[in-house]
Structure formats: C-alpha cells, structure tokens
Coordinates of C-alpha atoms in Angstrom, one line a residue:
Chain A
M1 CA -63.8 26.9 4.2
T2 CA -60.3 27.0 3.0
G3 CA -59.3 29.4 0.4
S4 CA -56.4 30.2 -1.9
T5 CA -52.8 29.3 -1.2
L6 CA -51.2 31.4 1.5
M7 CA -47.7 29.8 1.8
E8 CA -45.9 27.5 -0.5
V9 CA -42.8 25.6 0.5
N10 CA -40.7 24.3 -2.4
N11 CA -37.9 21.8 -2.1
V12 CA -36.5 23.1 1.1
N13 CA -33.3 21.4 2.3
V14 CA -31.6 22.0 5.7
I15 CA -28.3 20.6 6.7
Y16 CA -26.5 20.8 10.1
E17 CA -22.8 21.3 9.4
L18 CA -20.9 19.6 12.2
K19 CA -17.2 19.1 12.4
E20 CA -16.9 15.6 11.2
R21 CA -20.2 15.1 9.3
N22 CA -23.2 16.9 7.8
I23 CA -26.7 15.9 8.9
K24 CA -29.4 16.4 6.4
A25 CA -32.2 17.2 8.7
V26 CA -34.8 18.3 6.1
R27 CA -34.7 16.9 2.6
N28 CA -36.6 18.2 -0.4
V29 CA -39.7 19.2 1.5
S30 CA -42.6 20.8 -0.4
L31 CA -45.9 21.7 1.1
T32 CA -48.7 24.2 0.8
L33 CA -50.8 26.1 3.4
R34 CA -54.1 27.6 2.3
E35 CA -56.0 30.5 3.8
G36 CA -58.0 29.6 7.0
E37 CA -56.6 26.1 7.1
I38 CA -54.9 24.1 9.9
I39 CA -52.2 21.7 8.7
G40 CA -50.6 19.2 11.0
I41 CA -47.0 18.0 10.6
V42 CA -46.5 14.7 12.4
G43 CA -43.3 12.8 13.0
E44 CA -41.1 11.1 15.6
S45 CA -38.3 13.1 17.4
G46 CA -35.5 13.6 15.0
S47 CA -37.7 13.5 11.9
G48 CA -36.9 17.1 11.2
K49 CA -40.3 18.6 11.9
S50 CA -39.0 21.4 14.2
T51 CA -36.2 22.3 11.9
L52 CA -38.7 22.6 9.1
A53 CA -40.9 24.9 11.2
M54 CA -37.9 27.1 11.8
T55 CA -37.4 27.5 8.0
F56 CA -40.9 29.1 7.7
L57 CA -39.5 32.2 9.6
N58 CA -35.9 31.8 8.3
L59 CA -34.9 31.1 11.9
V60 CA -32.5 28.2 11.3
M61 CA -29.3 29.0 13.2
S62 CA -25.7 27.9 12.7
P63 CA -24.6 25.1 12.5
G64 CA -27.8 24.6 10.6
R65 CA -28.1 26.1 7.1
I66 CA -30.9 26.2 4.5
T67 CA -29.1 25.0 1.4
N68 CA -31.8 25.5 -1.2
G69 CA -35.5 25.9 -1.8
S70 CA -37.9 28.7 -1.5
I71 CA -40.8 29.6 0.9
I72 CA -43.2 31.8 -0.9
Y73 CA -45.7 33.8 1.2
Y74 CA -48.7 35.3 -0.6
G75 CA -50.2 37.1 2.4
N76 CA -49.5 40.7 1.5
R77 CA -50.9 40.8 -2.0
S78 CA -47.5 40.1 -3.5
K79 CA -45.1 37.1 -3.6
T80 CA -42.5 37.2 -0.9
D81 CA -39.7 34.7 -0.6
V82 CA -39.1 34.4 3.1
L83 CA -35.6 33.0 2.5
K84 CA -34.6 36.0 0.4
L85 CA -35.7 38.8 2.7
K86 CA -33.2 41.3 3.9
P87 CA -32.6 41.1 7.7
S88 CA -34.5 44.4 8.3
D89 CA -37.4 43.3 6.3
L90 CA -37.3 39.9 8.0
R91 CA -37.6 41.6 11.3
R92 CA -40.8 43.3 10.3
F93 CA -42.1 40.2 8.6
R94 CA -41.8 37.9 11.7
W95 CA -44.7 38.3 14.2
K96 CA -46.6 40.5 11.7
E97 CA -47.2 38.0 8.9
I98 CA -46.1 34.7 10.5
S99 CA -45.6 34.2 14.2
M100 CA -44.6 31.2 16.2
I101 CA -45.4 29.5 19.5
F102 CA -42.2 27.6 20.4
Q103 CA -41.6 24.2 21.8
G104 CA -40.9 24.5 25.5
A105 CA -42.8 27.7 25.5
M106 CA -43.0 27.3 29.2
N107 CA -39.5 28.7 29.3
S108 CA -39.8 31.3 26.6
L109 CA -41.1 34.1 28.7
N110 CA -38.8 36.7 30.2
P111 CA -38.7 36.1 34.0
V112 CA -37.9 39.7 34.9
M113 CA -40.5 41.4 32.7
R114 CA -44.2 41.7 33.5
I115 CA -46.5 39.9 31.0
E116 CA -48.1 43.1 29.7
D117 CA -44.6 44.7 29.0
Q118 CA -43.5 41.7 27.0
I119 CA -46.6 41.6 24.9
M120 CA -46.4 45.4 24.4
D121 CA -42.8 45.1 23.4
V122 CA -43.7 43.1 20.4
M123 CA -46.3 45.5 19.3
I124 CA -44.3 48.7 19.8
E125 CA -41.4 47.1 17.9
H126 CA -43.8 46.6 15.0
G127 CA -45.0 50.2 14.9
Y128 CA -48.1 50.1 17.1
D129 CA -48.9 53.1 19.2
P130 CA -47.9 52.5 22.9
S131 CA -51.2 53.5 24.4
D132 CA -53.1 51.6 21.8
S133 CA -51.0 48.5 22.4
N134 CA -51.5 48.8 26.2
R135 CA -55.3 48.6 25.5
R136 CA -54.8 45.6 23.1
V137 CA -53.0 43.5 25.8
G138 CA -56.3 42.9 27.6
E139 CA -58.1 41.9 24.4
L140 CA -55.3 39.5 23.4
L141 CA -55.2 37.8 26.7
K142 CA -58.9 37.3 26.5
A143 CA -58.7 36.0 23.0
A144 CA -56.1 33.5 24.2
G145 CA -58.3 32.4 27.0
V146 CA -56.8 33.8 30.1
S147 CA -58.1 36.4 32.5
E148 CA -57.0 39.9 31.9
K149 CA -56.1 40.1 35.6
I150 CA -52.8 38.4 35.0
R151 CA -51.4 41.2 32.8
S152 CA -49.2 42.6 35.5
S153 CA -47.9 39.2 36.7
Y154 CA -44.5 37.7 36.2
Q155 CA -44.1 34.4 34.5
H156 CA -43.3 32.4 37.6
E157 CA -46.7 33.3 39.1
L158 CA -48.5 31.5 36.3
S159 CA -49.1 27.8 35.8
G160 CA -47.8 26.0 32.7
G161 CA -51.1 26.2 30.9
M162 CA -51.4 29.9 31.6
K163 CA -47.9 30.6 30.4
Q164 CA -48.7 28.8 27.2
R165 CA -51.8 30.9 26.6
V166 CA -49.7 34.1 27.2
N167 CA -47.5 32.8 24.5
I168 CA -50.5 32.5 22.2
A169 CA -51.6 36.0 23.1
M170 CA -48.1 37.3 22.2
A171 CA -48.1 35.4 18.9
L172 CA -51.4 37.1 18.0
A173 CA -50.2 40.6 19.0
C174 CA -49.6 41.8 15.5
D175 CA -52.5 40.0 13.8
P176 CA -50.4 37.5 11.8
K177 CA -52.0 35.5 9.0
I178 CA -50.1 32.3 10.0
L179 CA -49.4 30.9 13.4
I180 CA -46.9 28.1 13.8
A181 CA -47.3 26.0 16.9
D182 CA -44.4 23.7 17.5
E183 CA -45.3 21.0 20.1
A184 CA -47.3 23.7 21.7
T185 CA -49.1 21.4 24.2
T186 CA -46.5 18.6 24.7
A187 CA -45.6 19.6 28.3
L188 CA -49.1 20.1 29.5
D189 CA -51.7 17.7 30.9
V190 CA -54.8 16.6 29.0
L191 CA -57.2 19.1 30.4
I192 CA -55.1 22.2 29.5
Q193 CA -54.2 20.6 26.2
R194 CA -57.8 20.4 25.2
L195 CA -58.5 23.9 26.4
I196 CA -55.6 25.3 24.3
L197 CA -56.4 23.3 21.1
L198 CA -60.1 24.4 21.3
R199 CA -58.8 27.9 21.6
L200 CA -56.7 27.5 18.5
L201 CA -59.7 26.2 16.6
K202 CA -61.7 29.2 17.7
L203 CA -59.0 31.6 16.5
K204 CA -59.2 29.9 13.2
E205 CA -62.9 30.3 13.0
E206 CA -63.0 33.9 14.3
R207 CA -60.0 35.5 12.7
G208 CA -59.5 33.2 9.7
I209 CA -55.9 32.6 10.8
S210 CA -54.0 29.7 9.3
I211 CA -52.2 27.4 11.6
V212 CA -49.3 25.0 11.2
F213 CA -49.5 22.5 14.1
I214 CA -46.4 20.4 14.7
T215 CA -46.6 17.4 17.0
H216 CA -45.5 13.8 17.5
D217 CA -49.1 12.9 18.7
V218 CA -51.3 11.7 15.8
S219 CA -54.4 11.9 17.9
L220 CA -54.0 15.6 18.5
V221 CA -53.9 16.4 14.8
A222 CA -56.9 14.2 14.2
N223 CA -58.8 16.6 16.4
I224 CA -57.8 19.9 14.9
A225 CA -56.1 19.6 11.5
D226 CA -57.7 19.9 8.1
R227 CA -54.7 18.3 6.3
I228 CA -51.8 16.3 7.6
Y229 CA -48.2 15.8 6.5
V230 CA -46.3 12.8 7.9
M231 CA -42.6 13.3 8.2
Y232 CA -39.9 10.6 8.4
A233 CA -36.2 11.0 8.3
G234 CA -36.3 14.6 7.0
K235 CA -38.8 13.8 4.3
I236 CA -42.5 14.0 3.8
V237 CA -43.7 10.5 3.3
E238 CA -47.4 11.1 3.1
G239 CA -49.8 14.0 2.9
A240 CA -53.6 13.9 2.9
T241 CA -56.7 15.4 4.2
V242 CA -57.3 14.3 7.8
D243 CA -60.3 12.0 6.9
S244 CA -58.5 10.2 4.1
L245 CA -55.3 9.8 6.1
F246 CA -57.1 8.1 9.0
E247 CA -59.4 6.1 6.8
E248 CA -56.9 4.9 4.2
P249 CA -53.4 5.4 5.4
K250 CA -51.1 4.4 2.5
H251 CA -47.6 4.5 3.7
P252 CA -46.5 1.6 6.0
Y253 CA -45.0 4.1 8.4
T254 CA -48.3 6.0 8.7
K255 CA -50.0 2.6 9.3
A256 CA -47.6 1.6 12.0
L257 CA -47.9 5.1 13.6
L258 CA -51.7 4.7 13.8
N259 CA -51.3 1.2 15.3
S260 CA -49.1 2.4 18.1
I261 CA -51.6 4.7 19.8
P262 CA -53.3 3.4 23.0
S263 CA -56.9 4.3 22.7
L264 CA -59.7 4.1 25.2
E265 CA -61.3 1.1 23.4
K266 CA -60.0 -1.8 25.5
G267 CA -58.8 -5.0 23.9
K268 CA -56.9 -3.5 21.1
A269 CA -53.3 -4.5 21.5
I270 CA -50.9 -1.8 20.5
R271 CA -47.5 -2.3 18.9
G272 CA -44.5 0.0 18.7
I273 CA -42.5 0.4 15.6
P274 CA -39.4 -1.8 15.7
G275 CA -36.0 -0.4 14.9
T276 CA -34.7 3.2 14.6
P277 CA -34.7 5.8 11.9
P278 CA -31.6 5.9 9.7
D279 CA -28.5 8.0 10.3
L280 CA -29.1 11.2 8.4
S281 CA -25.4 12.0 8.0
N282 CA -25.2 9.3 5.3
D283 CA -26.4 9.8 1.8
I284 CA -29.7 7.9 1.8
K285 CA -30.2 6.6 -1.7
Y286 CA -33.0 4.2 -0.8
C287 CA -36.3 4.3 1.1
P288 CA -35.5 5.6 4.6
F289 CA -38.1 3.3 6.1
A290 CA -36.9 0.2 4.4
E291 CA -35.1 -1.2 7.5
R292 CA -38.3 -1.1 9.6
C293 CA -40.9 -1.7 7.0
P294 CA -43.0 -4.9 7.2
E295 CA -43.8 -4.7 3.5
V296 CA -40.3 -4.1 2.2
F297 CA -39.2 -5.5 -1.1
Q298 CA -36.0 -5.4 -3.3
R299 CA -36.7 -2.1 -5.0
C300 CA -37.0 -0.3 -1.7
R301 CA -33.3 -0.8 -0.9
E302 CA -32.2 0.2 -4.4
E303 CA -33.9 3.5 -5.1
E304 CA -35.6 6.3 -3.1
P305 CA -39.3 6.6 -3.9
G306 CA -40.7 9.9 -5.0
L307 CA -44.0 11.4 -4.0
V308 CA -46.9 10.2 -6.1
T309 CA -50.6 11.2 -6.1
V310 CA -52.8 8.4 -5.0
G311 CA -56.1 10.2 -4.5
K312 CA -57.7 13.6 -4.2
D313 CA -55.3 15.6 -2.1
H314 CA -53.4 12.5 -1.1
I315 CA -49.7 12.0 -1.8
V316 CA -47.4 9.3 -0.7
S317 CA -43.7 8.4 -1.2
C318 CA -43.6 4.6 -1.3
H319 CA -42.7 2.0 -4.0
L320 CA -45.9 0.1 -3.2
Y321 CA -47.7 2.9 -5.0
S322 CA -45.2 4.1 -7.6
K323 CA -45.1 2.5 -10.9
Chain B
M1 CA -56.3 -11.3 47.5
K2 CA -53.3 -10.3 49.5
E3 CA -52.4 -6.6 49.7
I4 CA -48.8 -5.7 48.9
I5 CA -49.2 -2.1 50.1
E6 CA -51.9 -0.4 52.0
T7 CA -52.3 3.2 53.1
R8 CA -54.6 4.6 55.8
K9 CA -55.5 8.3 55.7
I10 CA -52.0 9.5 54.7
T11 CA -51.5 13.2 54.7
K12 CA -48.5 15.2 53.5
D13 CA -47.9 18.9 53.8
F14 CA -45.1 20.8 52.1
V15 CA -43.8 23.8 53.9
T16 CA -43.0 26.9 51.9
K17 CA -41.0 29.6 53.7
S18 CA -40.9 33.1 52.4
G19 CA -39.9 36.6 53.4
V20 CA -36.5 37.7 54.7
I21 CA -37.3 40.0 57.5
K22 CA -40.8 38.9 58.3
R23 CA -40.7 35.1 58.0
S24 CA -43.9 33.5 56.9
I25 CA -44.6 29.9 56.6
R26 CA -47.2 28.4 54.3
L27 CA -48.4 24.9 54.2
T28 CA -49.5 23.2 50.9
R29 CA -51.4 20.1 51.3
A30 CA -50.2 17.6 48.7
L31 CA -51.9 14.5 50.0
D32 CA -55.2 14.7 51.9
E33 CA -56.2 11.5 53.8
V34 CA -55.4 9.1 51.0
D35 CA -56.5 5.5 51.3
I36 CA -55.4 3.0 48.7
S37 CA -54.5 -0.6 48.6
I38 CA -52.6 -2.4 45.9
H39 CA -53.0 -6.2 45.6
E40 CA -50.3 -8.7 44.8
D41 CA -49.8 -9.0 41.0
E42 CA -51.8 -5.9 40.4
I43 CA -51.0 -2.8 38.3
F44 CA -52.7 0.0 40.0
G45 CA -53.2 3.2 37.8
L46 CA -53.1 6.6 39.4
I47 CA -54.2 9.6 37.2
G48 CA -54.6 13.2 37.8
E49 CA -53.4 16.5 36.3
S50 CA -50.1 18.1 37.2
G51 CA -50.0 19.3 40.7
S52 CA -52.6 16.8 42.0
G53 CA -50.0 14.9 44.2
K54 CA -49.5 11.8 42.1
T55 CA -45.7 11.8 42.3
T56 CA -45.8 12.7 46.0
L57 CA -48.0 9.6 46.6
G58 CA -45.5 7.5 44.7
L59 CA -42.6 8.8 46.7
T60 CA -44.3 8.3 50.1
L61 CA -45.1 4.6 49.3
L62 CA -41.4 4.0 48.7
K63 CA -40.5 5.9 51.9
L64 CA -38.5 8.4 49.8
L65 CA -40.7 11.0 51.5
D66 CA -42.2 10.7 55.0
V67 CA -45.8 11.4 55.6
N68 CA -47.2 13.9 58.2
S69 CA -49.8 11.5 59.4
G70 CA -51.5 8.2 58.5
S71 CA -50.0 4.8 58.1
I72 CA -48.5 2.9 55.1
K73 CA -48.2 -0.9 55.4
F74 CA -45.9 -2.9 53.1
M75 CA -46.7 -6.6 53.3
D76 CA -48.4 -6.0 56.6
E77 CA -45.5 -4.1 58.1
E78 CA -45.6 -0.4 59.0
I79 CA -43.0 1.3 56.9
S80 CA -42.6 4.3 59.2
S81 CA -41.2 1.9 61.8
F82 CA -38.4 0.8 59.4
Y83 CA -34.9 2.0 60.2
G84 CA -31.3 1.0 59.3
K85 CA -31.1 -2.5 58.1
R86 CA -34.9 -2.8 57.6
I87 CA -34.9 0.2 55.2
H88 CA -32.1 -1.5 53.3
E89 CA -34.2 -4.7 52.9
F90 CA -37.2 -2.6 52.0
R91 CA -35.2 -0.9 49.2
E92 CA -34.4 -4.2 47.6
K93 CA -38.1 -5.1 47.3
T94 CA -39.3 -1.8 46.1
Q95 CA -38.1 0.3 43.2
M96 CA -38.9 3.2 41.0
V97 CA -38.9 4.0 37.3
F98 CA -38.6 7.8 36.7
Q99 CA -40.3 10.0 34.3
D100 CA -37.5 11.5 32.3
P101 CA -34.9 9.0 31.0
Y102 CA -32.9 11.9 29.6
S103 CA -32.0 13.2 33.0
S104 CA -32.4 10.2 35.3
L105 CA -29.3 8.4 33.9
N106 CA -25.8 9.5 34.7
P107 CA -24.2 10.5 31.3
I108 CA -20.8 9.2 32.3
I109 CA -22.0 5.7 33.5
N110 CA -22.5 3.0 30.9
T111 CA -25.4 0.6 30.7
Y112 CA -23.6 -2.3 32.5
K113 CA -22.6 -0.2 35.5
S114 CA -26.0 1.5 35.7
V115 CA -27.8 -1.8 35.8
V116 CA -25.4 -3.8 37.9
T117 CA -25.1 -1.4 40.7
P118 CA -28.3 -2.2 42.5
L119 CA -27.4 -5.9 42.2
K120 CA -24.0 -5.4 43.7
V121 CA -25.5 -3.4 46.6
F122 CA -27.9 -6.1 47.6
H123 CA -26.2 -9.3 46.5
K124 CA -22.5 -9.1 47.4
E125 CA -22.3 -12.9 47.5
M126 CA -22.9 -13.4 43.8
S127 CA -20.1 -14.6 41.7
K128 CA -18.9 -12.6 38.7
E129 CA -20.5 -15.1 36.2
E130 CA -23.8 -15.0 38.0
V131 CA -23.8 -11.2 38.0
I132 CA -23.1 -11.0 34.3
E133 CA -25.7 -13.6 33.5
R134 CA -28.3 -11.7 35.5
V135 CA -27.5 -8.4 33.8
L136 CA -27.8 -10.0 30.4
V137 CA -31.1 -11.7 31.2
T138 CA -32.5 -8.4 32.6
L139 CA -31.5 -6.4 29.5
E140 CA -33.1 -9.0 27.3
R141 CA -36.2 -8.8 29.4
V142 CA -36.6 -5.1 28.8
G143 CA -36.1 -5.6 25.1
L144 CA -32.5 -4.5 24.7
S145 CA -31.3 -7.3 22.6
P146 CA -28.8 -8.6 21.8
P147 CA -27.8 -7.4 25.4
E148 CA -24.0 -7.7 24.8
Q149 CA -24.2 -4.8 22.3
F150 CA -25.6 -2.5 24.9
L151 CA -23.3 -3.1 27.9
D152 CA -20.7 -0.5 27.1
K153 CA -23.0 2.1 25.6
F154 CA -23.3 5.4 27.4
P155 CA -26.7 7.2 27.7
G156 CA -25.7 9.6 25.0
Q157 CA -25.4 6.7 22.6
L158 CA -28.9 5.5 23.3
S159 CA -32.2 6.7 22.0
G160 CA -35.0 7.9 24.3
G161 CA -36.8 4.6 24.3
Q162 CA -33.5 2.6 24.9
K163 CA -32.7 5.0 27.8
Q164 CA -36.0 4.3 29.5
R165 CA -35.4 0.5 29.0
V166 CA -32.1 0.9 30.9
G167 CA -34.1 2.8 33.6
I168 CA -36.5 -0.1 33.9
A169 CA -33.7 -2.7 33.8
R170 CA -31.9 -1.2 36.8
A171 CA -35.2 -1.0 38.7
I172 CA -36.1 -4.7 38.1
I173 CA -32.7 -6.4 38.3
N174 CA -33.4 -7.4 42.0
E175 CA -36.9 -8.6 41.0
P176 CA -38.7 -6.2 43.3
K177 CA -42.1 -7.0 44.8
F178 CA -43.4 -3.5 44.2
L179 CA -42.5 -0.9 41.5
V180 CA -43.6 2.7 41.2
A181 CA -43.6 3.8 37.5
D182 CA -43.9 7.6 37.5
E183 CA -45.0 8.7 34.1
P184 CA -42.6 6.3 32.4
V185 CA -43.7 7.1 28.9
S186 CA -44.7 10.7 28.9
M187 CA -41.4 11.9 27.6
L188 CA -41.3 9.3 24.9
D189 CA -42.6 9.5 21.3
V190 CA -46.0 8.0 20.8
S191 CA -44.5 5.3 18.5
L192 CA -42.1 4.1 21.3
R193 CA -44.7 4.1 24.1
A194 CA -46.4 0.9 23.1
D195 CA -43.2 -1.2 23.6
I196 CA -42.4 0.2 27.0
L197 CA -46.0 -0.4 28.2
N198 CA -45.9 -4.0 26.9
I199 CA -42.6 -4.5 28.8
L200 CA -44.3 -3.4 32.1
L201 CA -47.2 -5.8 31.4
N202 CA -44.7 -8.7 30.8
L203 CA -42.9 -7.9 34.1
R204 CA -46.1 -8.3 36.0
N205 CA -46.7 -11.7 34.3
E206 CA -43.2 -13.0 34.6
L207 CA -41.9 -11.6 37.8
H208 CA -45.2 -11.0 39.6
T209 CA -44.2 -7.4 40.3
S210 CA -47.1 -5.2 41.6
M211 CA -47.0 -1.7 40.3
L212 CA -48.3 1.8 40.9
F213 CA -48.5 3.3 37.4
I214 CA -48.7 7.1 37.6
S215 CA -49.8 9.0 34.5
H216 CA -51.9 11.9 33.4
D217 CA -52.9 10.0 30.3
I218 CA -55.9 7.9 30.9
A219 CA -55.7 6.0 27.6
V220 CA -52.1 4.8 28.5
T221 CA -53.1 4.0 32.1
Q222 CA -56.1 2.0 31.0
Y223 CA -54.0 -0.1 28.7
V224 CA -51.8 -1.4 31.5
S225 CA -53.8 -1.1 34.7
D226 CA -56.3 -3.4 36.5
R227 CA -57.8 -0.7 38.6
I228 CA -57.5 3.1 38.4
A229 CA -57.7 5.8 41.1
V230 CA -58.3 9.4 40.2
L231 CA -56.5 12.0 42.3
H232 CA -57.6 15.6 42.5
L233 CA -55.8 18.1 44.7
G234 CA -54.4 15.3 47.0
Q235 CA -57.7 13.5 47.4
I236 CA -58.9 10.3 45.7
V237 CA -62.2 11.2 44.1
E238 CA -62.9 8.0 42.2
L239 CA -61.7 4.4 42.2
A240 CA -62.8 1.5 39.9
D241 CA -61.7 -1.4 37.7
S242 CA -60.1 0.3 34.7
T243 CA -62.6 -0.8 32.1
L244 CA -65.5 0.3 34.4
L245 CA -63.9 3.7 35.1
V246 CA -63.5 4.4 31.4
K247 CA -66.9 3.1 30.4
N248 CA -68.9 4.6 33.2
P249 CA -67.0 7.5 34.8
M250 CA -69.0 9.1 37.6
H251 CA -67.1 12.0 39.2
P252 CA -67.4 15.2 37.1
Y253 CA -63.6 15.5 37.2
T254 CA -63.1 12.0 35.8
K255 CA -65.6 12.7 33.1
T256 CA -63.7 15.8 32.1
L257 CA -60.4 13.9 32.1
I258 CA -61.8 11.2 29.8
E259 CA -63.5 13.7 27.5
S260 CA -60.2 15.5 27.1
V261 CA -58.4 12.5 25.7
P262 CA -57.9 13.1 22.0
V263 CA -59.3 10.2 20.0
P264 CA -57.2 9.3 16.9
D265 CA -60.3 9.5 14.7
P266 CA -61.2 12.7 12.8
K267 CA -64.9 11.7 12.9
R268 CA -65.0 12.0 16.7
R269 CA -63.5 15.3 17.4
W270 CA -64.0 17.2 20.6
A271 CA -67.2 19.1 20.9
P272 CA -66.2 22.8 21.1
E273 CA -68.3 23.1 24.2
G274 CA -68.8 20.2 26.6
I275 CA -67.6 20.2 30.2
T276 CA -64.9 22.7 30.7
V277 CA -63.2 23.3 34.0
K278 CA -61.6 26.4 35.5
D279 CA -58.0 26.6 36.3
V280 CA -57.1 24.8 39.5
E281 CA -56.9 26.8 42.8
Y282 CA -54.6 25.5 45.4
V283 CA -55.5 25.7 49.1
N284 CA -53.2 25.7 52.0
E285 CA -54.7 23.5 54.5
G286 CA -57.2 20.7 54.7
R287 CA -60.7 22.0 53.8
N288 CA -64.1 21.1 54.7
E289 CA -65.7 21.0 51.3
C290 CA -65.4 18.9 48.1
S291 CA -62.0 19.6 46.6
F292 CA -63.6 20.0 43.2
A293 CA -66.4 22.3 44.3
N294 CA -64.7 25.5 42.9
R295 CA -64.3 24.0 39.4
C296 CA -67.3 21.8 39.2
P297 CA -70.1 22.6 36.7
F298 CA -72.6 20.7 38.8
V299 CA -71.8 22.2 42.1
M300 CA -74.6 22.2 44.7
E301 CA -74.9 23.9 48.1
I302 CA -74.0 20.8 50.0
C303 CA -70.7 20.5 48.2
R304 CA -69.3 23.5 50.0
K305 CA -70.6 22.4 53.4
A306 CA -68.8 19.1 54.0
R307 CA -66.5 16.7 52.3
P308 CA -68.4 14.0 50.3
E309 CA -67.8 10.5 51.6
F310 CA -66.1 7.9 49.5
T311 CA -68.9 5.4 48.8
E312 CA -69.3 2.2 46.7
V313 CA -71.9 3.2 44.1
E314 CA -71.7 0.0 42.2
R315 CA -69.6 -3.1 42.6
N316 CA -65.9 -2.2 42.8
H317 CA -66.7 1.4 41.9
F318 CA -66.1 4.0 44.5
V319 CA -66.7 7.7 44.1
A320 CA -66.6 10.8 46.4
C321 CA -69.4 13.0 45.0
Y322 CA -72.7 14.2 46.3
L323 CA -74.3 13.6 42.9
Y324 CA -74.2 9.9 43.8
G325 CA -74.8 10.0 47.5
K326 CA -77.8 8.3 49.1

C-alpha cells in the first residue's frame, strides 16, 4: 500500500504576467503525494491543473511565474526543493526523479528521429552507458505495452495510442519515482484509453512508481486513483480518498461535476453546470464558485473559505462546512 | 415509420499515392457495404474507434463526399442524381455540426454573421426584421441567452461550450430535416457536455430533426440515441435499440467497447484482465473474412473463410458474428 510522503507541495502560486493584467492561475495550492500512490487532479479547462503540473518540474515558462511556495521532494534520501534547484541540477533532476507525459503527447515526438534514438537520447543525457541504453529501449517499450519491433520506426508510422505508449516508455527511461500524466489519454478513443490506464496501474504495482494523473474526466480517476484533488479557479476545493469523494462529495462543485457525467445506466438525466468560472485576473476575495453554486448564501460572497478537514483524509473549502 | 435517409451497400475507397519515380497507388477501404436507415424523428447513434470510418459515413450521407458504389436515398430520392439546383435544395435540408468548435468557427466573423449566413443563402426573400427575429430565436434555442448579448461576440470571446452552441445554431437556423453531429462534445469538458446533449434532444423534440450522432463514447451516444450502430473497419457489426445494445451487447467488439467505458464509481473499476484487443490492422481492399477476426479473442476457423451475415438475433437486434449464427 501507500507509504511515506514522497512529494509535498506547499502554498504554490503561479501568475501569468500579461501586458494589461495578471492572471492568477494557481492560488495557494498544497498537496501531498505518497510513495506508490496514484493521485488524480480533476478540474475544468482553465482551472489551473496543467499549470500546477508544470510547477512540479519547475517548467513554468514566461509569461508565467511561480511567485511563492515550495515543492519538497523526498525521493533521494534528502529534502530537495524543486523550485530552488540550480539549472544544471534541475536538468539532472527531470526525467531521473520526476518525469512527465505531456498533454498532446501525440505531437511531442520528434518527427525526424527514430523512436529508439529519442529514448536513448534521454538515457545518455542522464549518464547511462550507450550500449546499455540501447538494450534498455526494448525493455522499456515492452513495459509500456508496445511491441519492440517499432523501435526503429518514425512517429508518423505509429497510431495515436502507440505514440502515447512510446511517450510512457520514454518517461520511464531513467527509472523515475514520480510520473506526471497530464491529460495523457484525452485524444484517444476508449479502447486505447483503457489499455493505457491499465498499463499505468501495472507500472504502479510492479515498480512502485507514484503517479499524478491530471484530467477533466472524473470517471477516469475513479478507475485508477487512490486519492483525488478537485481544482476550481486555481484552487483546490476538495481533496479526499477516491471512495470517500464518490460516496460523500462535500463541495457543491464536486457534486455538480459528478452529476454531469453521462453513465451507461439509462434514465438518469444529466445536468451541466450553469455559468462560467470567474475571471482570474481580478482579486477574488470571495468563494470562486459562489456565482454558480445552488447552495450559495451571504457569507460566500463576503469571504473566501479556507480548507477544513471534514473526515479522514477529506478536506474541503466551502462555508457550508467551515465554522 | 418513414425513412429520412437510407443507404444500400455503400462503399468508399480512399486512394493514397506514393513514390516519386515509381508511382504506386494504394486503396484504403473506409466504408465497406454499409446499410443503414434513419427514421424520421430519430437520433441514430454511430460508434466506433478512430479510423473506423464514422466521419466518412457522415460526410457521404450529406453528399460532401461521393461514394464509389452503392446508393443513398434522402426522402426516397437518390442523392447521387442531384446536381445544380437540387444540391442547393438538399443543402438547406441537411446540415452538419463539427467536432472541434475551436477550429470550425472563423475567428474574424462574429456570432451574428456566422449564424445568419446560411439563412441569407437560402432565404433571400426574408425581411430584415424576420431575419433578426429568426437569429434571436435560434440563439435562444441553443441556450445562448440573452441572445442580444452574443450577437457581436467573436469566437475568441466565447468559451468552448458557447462556441459549440454557435456551431449548432448555424446548422439549425434553416430547420434542417437531417443533421449529422460528428463528435459534437468530444472536445468539450465533461461538465459542459450535458447541456449540449440536452440541446440536441430538444431540437429533435421541437424541430423534428433526425440526426446521425457520431461518437466514440458509448455512454454519451446512449444518452441521446434511439438506436445505435457499431462500425468496425468500415463495416457495421451490430445494430440495436440503444438500451438493448448496452444491456445485451453481442458482438465481441461491442462488448470490448462497452467494457472500456470508465464508470464513475470506484467500486466498479476495470478488471485488469478482461477482454483486450490487439491494435487495429488496416487492409487495403475488401476482404472475405470477418473484419474483426484478427483482433477477436473468440476467433474460429469459419471467421476467416467468409464474411458473417448481418442477422436479426433478437427483435430489433442485428449482429454480424458467427458466434450467433444459426
């Protein structure tokens, strides 16, 4: 089962500095990832989930800027603050300790390099012996669930699902302890999606790898995650174990999100969530969900709720539960 | 029940040319003898994975793509015989909603112009007041309300869900008889999908528009459709009432599709094993075996010898598979 804390995110804030306004994309986010655990981060587009994922590897690019917070990594027997690493150390840190499968991974392979060369590139850069890494390519592809035969192919010769599995193989190249998957299956159809998610689960079982799975699709995280964080307007509004989140969702946003999924059980009418998220360039001094919330009351428009604990491993940011 | 559109054995090949000095031509069969019929007032779901030919079928029904052989009848008229003015009339009655609202709207054309253009093309006689009235009613119908606020908005000022509503509005402003909705919600957030699906259901109830609803997501398809057909490598392998198909899927391919739908309930996770299928293999010309034979876990000798017939196994439930043959 899950072990000790592997990564700790404390009060991370990211703003995008544009000409006329600053957008606060991630606001005071704290979360923990334990050893051998899969956490899901769920939210609508624009909720800041991809930006948050980028901070784990200190990959936020201009005009984005991480204004404060820390990301403590406990993987190599000492505490490392990812946000304070020197560029040269950061280079060694990425892929080796934490690696990432990017959104739109379909387009993230180099079209003029053979698959094996791309994967070897990563390993050689991180100090693996070239002949050793050549041998490893086959194992990695097999671990990711594709045939070794494709090692000398180019990316355009592969289907979308195969490309995605090559990306997984590459992310595993240096035996990282954490794998971040940002909308890793969004562009794929259901058959391939299931294949890839089951593969990720297997990697967790076999290698004890921890996974951060970011998606807008709640039903996916129900299938693979141990714990779930729900993001809304740059904040975490609810966090819980997967069972407790689906059994007893607390935040009205989480409830609405669960009500909007079409399921195979007929007869259940589904409802969208009316309204749109607030403009993050303004200072939001109230509950960001207030405008769309069916259970809104006066206090919601006056002060912003903080996270409170409502059960074992269950936190929520809502005035209905704060005293 | 009257049929709005009916196909007989339609086949479509795509030609791929390659080689500079030595020219070689390859045919890829996208549709292989497809028979479907869509009733008046019906939402007909079409599911299959990417590359199965779903979009090709949608395009051929609208005569946006011509077939190589077979016939397509729209309200009892052969559409391949349409030309000139008849095509123009056909276009008024049939429309399409595209998959990606982010790229199917012109970024420099505002909502009003986007929506009014099809109306102006087909109804030159309408007065200005009538035109504006019609646009407002249509925007209201797709849930863009108050409509006045959206008229001068450009796509860049609209959210993804609002863009797709504009895409639907311009498709329905002429109150078409038949609409092809090609993965209309796959690019949208889960929380926005529900509203778009409900809009499509209302259109059918209010305007009596028949629809071909294309999707790879069986849960979404079942929510809106009356009947569902399953397409695999250009062939229809199963067809049934949508509840029947989900409750009692027969073809091994349909079973796999349904089993792969993630259920939003942590107590019912996927079994790690279960039916798994191999990656798809494309073939270049019509073949004389079951199209699923190479991927099927239950493959038998007979599957590779001849193509299974499409038979009615129970009432309103058709399947092309030897497991159910008599």
